[in-house]
Amino acid sequence: MDRVPGHLRTAIKAKSDAKRIKILSLGDPAVGKSCLIKRYCEGRYVPEYISTIGIDYGVKGCVVGGDEVKVNFWDIGGSEYYKAIRTEFYKDTHGVLLVVDASQDVESIQGAVDRWLDELKAFVDPIPLVFVVGTKTDLRTGGVARELGEILEFRYFETSAVTGEGVSQLFDALFDEVLIRLKVPE
């Protein structure tokens, strides 16, 4: 992935009076957090794996329910090494993408979800809106997702950054729910 300042930025510019929302992507290293955001923001997939060092930031303007919204994406490095850095960015978060690799077994995915929720709960009160996102559905051979969706207490979406499957639906639902449930002020 191109690692230059503002690499997630798009040509769409939000007005200064646009509503602003803060979205964090959390998850273990190499589950596809950065690729998912890049697919949404830029409409492309980058096949090279480059680990996020600490935090990556990007902005995308969009229209949600007729309102212009400026989405601030905070892509959090999943390595334990960056825990002290990333926890500083949890404050004032409106929505969380808790990203897991849907090609893994249910127990591994549930363990990852539990670890990340524990960390989130330790640093944020109240807990923001959380969507669990299974990525890499193009690699999955089994039917893990339906079972996982029934276990989790959060909304669950499946996506593929490679094919783009489910990406727009995920972000549309996330932004709609953030604006409705959290009533972000203008």
mmCIF file of C-alpha atoms in Angstrom:
data_model
loop_
_atom_site.group_PDB
_atom_site.id
_atom_site.type_symbol
_atom_site.label_atom_id
_atom_site.label_comp_id
_atom_site.label_asym_id
_atom_site.label_seq_id
_atom_site.Cartn_x
_atom_site.Cartn_y
_atom_site.Cartn_z
ATOM 1 C CA MET A 1 0.000 0.000 0.000
ATOM 2 C CA ASP A 2 1.206 3.491 -0.690
ATOM 3 C CA ARG A 3 2.213 4.908 2.672
ATOM 4 C CA VAL A 4 2.176 8.635 2.179
ATOM 5 C CA PRO A 5 0.406 11.175 4.373
ATOM 6 C CA GLY A 6 -3.310 11.153 3.652
ATOM 7 C CA HIS A 7 -3.106 8.055 1.448
ATOM 8 C CA LEU A 8 -6.759 7.268 2.113
ATOM 9 C CA ARG A 9 -7.920 10.675 0.874
ATOM 10 C CA THR A 10 -10.164 10.880 -2.162
ATOM 11 C CA ALA A 11 -11.053 13.630 -4.571
ATOM 12 C CA ILE A 12 -14.431 14.134 -2.888
ATOM 13 C CA LYS A 13 -14.316 17.167 -0.655
ATOM 14 C CA ALA A 14 -16.798 17.760 2.115
ATOM 15 C CA LYS A 15 -18.111 21.220 2.847
ATOM 16 C CA SER A 16 -16.924 22.867 6.011
ATOM 17 C CA ASP A 17 -20.448 22.542 7.451
ATOM 18 C CA ALA A 18 -20.544 18.796 6.782
ATOM 19 C CA LYS A 19 -21.191 16.452 9.687
ATOM 20 C CA ARG A 20 -18.025 14.746 10.910
ATOM 21 C CA ILE A 21 -17.725 11.196 12.157
ATOM 22 C CA LYS A 22 -14.743 9.293 13.487
ATOM 23 C CA ILE A 23 -14.345 5.638 12.500
ATOM 24 C CA LEU A 24 -11.656 3.305 13.885
ATOM 25 C CA SER A 25 -10.584 0.045 12.306
ATOM 26 C CA LEU A 26 -9.280 -2.468 14.845
ATOM 27 C CA GLY A 27 -8.074 -6.027 14.482
ATOM 28 C CA ASP A 28 -5.117 -8.361 14.484
ATOM 29 C CA PRO A 29 -2.236 -7.752 12.069
ATOM 30 C CA ALA A 30 -2.814 -8.838 8.455
ATOM 31 C CA VAL A 31 -6.603 -9.278 8.663
ATOM 32 C CA GLY A 32 -7.189 -6.674 5.950
ATOM 33 C CA LYS A 33 -8.073 -3.467 7.811
ATOM 34 C CA SER A 34 -6.097 -1.140 5.546
ATOM 35 C CA CYS A 35 -7.129 -2.977 2.380
ATOM 36 C CA LEU A 36 -10.800 -2.721 3.360
ATOM 37 C CA ILE A 37 -10.580 1.035 3.896
ATOM 38 C CA LYS A 38 -8.541 1.560 0.737
ATOM 39 C CA ARG A 39 -11.110 -0.456 -1.258
ATOM 40 C CA TYR A 40 -13.886 1.780 0.059
ATOM 41 C CA CYS A 41 -12.073 5.113 -0.230
ATOM 42 C CA GLU A 42 -10.248 4.542 -3.501
ATOM 43 C CA GLY A 43 -12.156 1.673 -5.110
ATOM 44 C CA ARG A 44 -9.043 -0.424 -5.537
ATOM 45 C CA TYR A 45 -7.227 -3.363 -4.002
ATOM 46 C CA VAL A 46 -3.517 -3.309 -3.195
ATOM 47 C CA PRO A 47 -2.134 -6.865 -3.084
ATOM 48 C CA GLU A 48 1.142 -6.088 -1.284
ATOM 49 C CA TYR A 49 1.047 -6.429 2.478
ATOM 50 C CA ILE A 50 2.552 -3.472 4.290
ATOM 51 C CA SER A 51 1.962 -3.454 8.019
ATOM 52 C CA THR A 52 0.431 -0.279 9.457
ATOM 53 C CA ILE A 53 3.002 1.346 11.698
ATOM 54 C CA GLY A 54 1.037 2.716 14.637
ATOM 55 C CA ILE A 55 -1.822 4.688 13.078
ATOM 56 C CA ASP A 56 -2.844 5.648 9.569
ATOM 57 C CA TYR A 57 -5.373 8.393 8.912
ATOM 58 C CA GLY A 58 -7.604 9.305 6.013
ATOM 59 C CA VAL A 59 -10.661 11.392 5.212
ATOM 60 C CA LYS A 60 -13.474 10.742 2.790
ATOM 61 C CA GLY A 61 -16.467 12.881 2.050
ATOM 62 C CA CYS A 62 -19.766 11.176 1.267
ATOM 63 C CA VAL A 63 -23.498 11.745 1.331
ATOM 64 C CA VAL A 64 -25.587 9.852 3.878
ATOM 65 C CA GLY A 65 -29.349 10.267 3.905
ATOM 66 C CA GLY A 66 -29.039 13.493 1.967
ATOM 67 C CA ASP A 67 -26.506 14.962 4.414
ATOM 68 C CA GLU A 68 -22.911 15.606 3.506
ATOM 69 C CA VAL A 69 -20.588 13.763 5.886
ATOM 70 C CA LYS A 70 -16.855 13.949 6.376
ATOM 71 C CA VAL A 71 -15.597 10.558 7.587
ATOM 72 C CA ASN A 72 -12.313 10.500 9.477
ATOM 73 C CA PHE A 73 -10.816 7.008 9.270
ATOM 74 C CA TRP A 74 -8.267 5.968 11.880
ATOM 75 C CA ASP A 75 -6.624 2.728 10.758
ATOM 76 C CA ILE A 76 -5.060 1.247 13.888
ATOM 77 C CA GLY A 77 -1.966 -0.988 13.737
ATOM 78 C CA GLY A 78 -2.881 -4.393 15.155
ATOM 79 C CA SER A 79 0.490 -5.380 16.598
ATOM 80 C CA GLU A 80 0.719 -5.516 20.390
ATOM 81 C CA TYR A 81 3.803 -3.322 20.003
ATOM 82 C CA TYR A 82 1.539 -0.354 19.112
ATOM 83 C CA LYS A 83 -0.966 -0.736 21.949
ATOM 84 C CA ALA A 84 0.276 2.304 23.890
ATOM 85 C CA ILE A 85 -0.014 4.442 20.761
ATOM 86 C CA ARG A 86 -3.375 3.242 19.493
ATOM 87 C CA THR A 87 -5.258 3.544 22.777
ATOM 88 C CA GLU A 88 -4.764 7.313 22.647
ATOM 89 C CA PHE A 89 -6.977 7.421 19.540
ATOM 90 C CA TYR A 90 -10.037 5.627 20.971
ATOM 91 C CA LYS A 91 -11.529 8.769 22.498
ATOM 92 C CA ASP A 92 -14.492 10.409 20.717
ATOM 93 C CA THR A 93 -14.967 7.493 18.328
ATOM 94 C CA HIS A 94 -18.403 7.201 16.708
ATOM 95 C CA GLY A 95 -17.987 3.802 15.057
ATOM 96 C CA VAL A 96 -15.625 0.845 15.153
ATOM 97 C CA LEU A 97 -14.867 -1.689 12.460
ATOM 98 C CA LEU A 98 -13.599 -4.703 14.380
ATOM 99 C CA VAL A 99 -11.994 -6.575 11.497
ATOM 100 C CA VAL A 100 -11.380 -10.334 11.497
ATOM 101 C CA ASP A 101 -10.169 -12.776 8.859
ATOM 102 C CA ALA A 102 -13.293 -14.728 7.824
ATOM 103 C CA SER A 103 -11.114 -17.514 6.384
ATOM 104 C CA GLN A 104 -10.071 -18.532 9.925
ATOM 105 C CA ASP A 105 -11.979 -20.928 12.194
ATOM 106 C CA VAL A 106 -14.747 -19.663 14.469
ATOM 107 C CA GLU A 107 -12.734 -20.131 17.681
ATOM 108 C CA SER A 108 -9.838 -18.022 16.369
ATOM 109 C CA ILE A 109 -12.209 -15.310 15.220
ATOM 110 C CA GLN A 110 -14.114 -15.297 18.517
ATOM 111 C CA GLY A 111 -10.833 -15.053 20.433
ATOM 112 C CA ALA A 112 -9.751 -12.053 18.360
ATOM 113 C CA VAL A 113 -13.117 -10.341 18.824
ATOM 114 C CA ASP A 114 -12.962 -10.882 22.593
ATOM 115 C CA ARG A 115 -9.395 -9.505 22.855
ATOM 116 C CA TRP A 116 -10.191 -6.375 20.863
ATOM 117 C CA LEU A 117 -13.437 -5.736 22.722
ATOM 118 C CA ASP A 118 -11.611 -6.043 26.047
ATOM 119 C CA GLU A 119 -9.072 -3.459 24.907
ATOM 120 C CA LEU A 120 -11.778 -1.146 23.587
ATOM 121 C CA LYS A 121 -13.781 -1.395 26.819
ATOM 122 C CA ALA A 122 -10.667 -0.594 28.863
ATOM 123 C CA PHE A 123 -10.184 2.736 27.096
ATOM 124 C CA VAL A 124 -13.623 3.915 25.926
ATOM 125 C CA ASP A 125 -16.764 4.597 27.913
ATOM 126 C CA PRO A 126 -19.376 4.342 26.613
ATOM 127 C CA ILE A 127 -18.543 1.802 23.917
ATOM 128 C CA PRO A 128 -19.202 3.267 20.455
ATOM 129 C CA LEU A 129 -21.124 1.521 17.715
ATOM 130 C CA VAL A 130 -19.223 -1.670 16.771
ATOM 131 C CA PHE A 131 -19.536 -3.615 13.532
ATOM 132 C CA VAL A 132 -17.611 -6.885 13.261
ATOM 133 C CA VAL A 133 -16.314 -7.313 9.719
ATOM 134 C CA GLY A 134 -15.155 -10.609 8.263
ATOM 135 C CA THR A 135 -12.681 -9.932 5.458
ATOM 136 C CA LYS A 136 -11.053 -12.214 2.911
ATOM 137 C CA THR A 137 -14.294 -13.989 2.048
ATOM 138 C CA ASP A 138 -12.712 -14.753 -1.316
ATOM 139 C CA LEU A 139 -10.305 -17.116 0.535
ATOM 140 C CA ARG A 140 -12.823 -18.900 2.731
ATOM 141 C CA THR A 141 -13.742 -22.461 1.949
ATOM 142 C CA GLY A 142 -16.221 -23.164 4.756
ATOM 143 C CA GLY A 143 -19.434 -21.660 6.101
ATOM 144 C CA VAL A 144 -17.943 -20.040 9.197
ATOM 145 C CA ALA A 145 -19.637 -16.692 8.705
ATOM 146 C CA ARG A 146 -23.238 -17.653 9.372
ATOM 147 C CA GLU A 147 -22.223 -19.416 12.575
ATOM 148 C CA LEU A 148 -20.136 -16.427 13.644
ATOM 149 C CA GLY A 149 -22.914 -13.966 12.877
ATOM 150 C CA GLU A 150 -25.210 -15.847 15.241
ATOM 151 C CA ILE A 151 -22.646 -15.892 18.069
ATOM 152 C CA LEU A 152 -21.711 -12.222 18.043
ATOM 153 C CA GLU A 153 -23.668 -9.543 19.864
ATOM 154 C CA PHE A 154 -22.751 -6.993 17.175
ATOM 155 C CA ARG A 155 -23.757 -6.524 13.573
ATOM 156 C CA TYR A 156 -21.642 -8.727 11.345
ATOM 157 C CA PHE A 157 -20.701 -8.056 7.729
ATOM 158 C CA GLU A 158 -18.611 -10.026 5.275
ATOM 159 C CA THR A 159 -16.373 -8.361 2.738
ATOM 160 C CA SER A 160 -13.632 -8.955 0.228
ATOM 161 C CA ALA A 161 -11.221 -6.145 -0.563
ATOM 162 C CA VAL A 162 -10.089 -8.177 -3.574
ATOM 163 C CA THR A 163 -13.506 -8.393 -5.250
ATOM 164 C CA GLY A 164 -15.214 -5.462 -3.501
ATOM 165 C CA GLU A 165 -18.010 -7.761 -2.332
ATOM 166 C CA GLY A 166 -19.946 -6.309 0.623
ATOM 167 C CA VAL A 167 -17.728 -3.235 1.028
ATOM 168 C CA SER A 168 -20.239 -0.554 -0.004
ATOM 169 C CA GLN A 169 -23.034 -2.234 1.947
ATOM 170 C CA LEU A 170 -20.870 -2.325 5.080
ATOM 171 C CA PHE A 171 -19.917 1.346 4.978
ATOM 172 C CA ASP A 172 -23.417 2.508 3.982
ATOM 173 C CA ALA A 173 -24.903 0.654 6.967
ATOM 174 C CA LEU A 174 -22.181 1.885 9.329
ATOM 175 C CA PHE A 175 -22.564 5.537 8.380
ATOM 176 C CA ASP A 176 -26.383 5.348 8.474
ATOM 177 C CA GLU A 177 -26.368 3.786 11.921
ATOM 178 C CA VAL A 178 -23.720 6.145 13.308
ATOM 179 C CA LEU A 179 -25.716 9.171 12.208
ATOM 180 C CA ILE A 180 -29.036 7.780 13.438
ATOM 181 C CA ARG A 181 -27.964 6.239 16.754
ATOM 182 C CA LEU A 182 -25.312 8.682 17.821
ATOM 183 C CA LYS A 183 -26.961 11.815 16.440
ATOM 184 C CA VAL A 184 -23.713 13.463 15.422
ATOM 185 C CA PRO A 185 -24.098 17.243 15.727
ATOM 186 C CA GLU A 186 -23.525 19.414 12.682
#
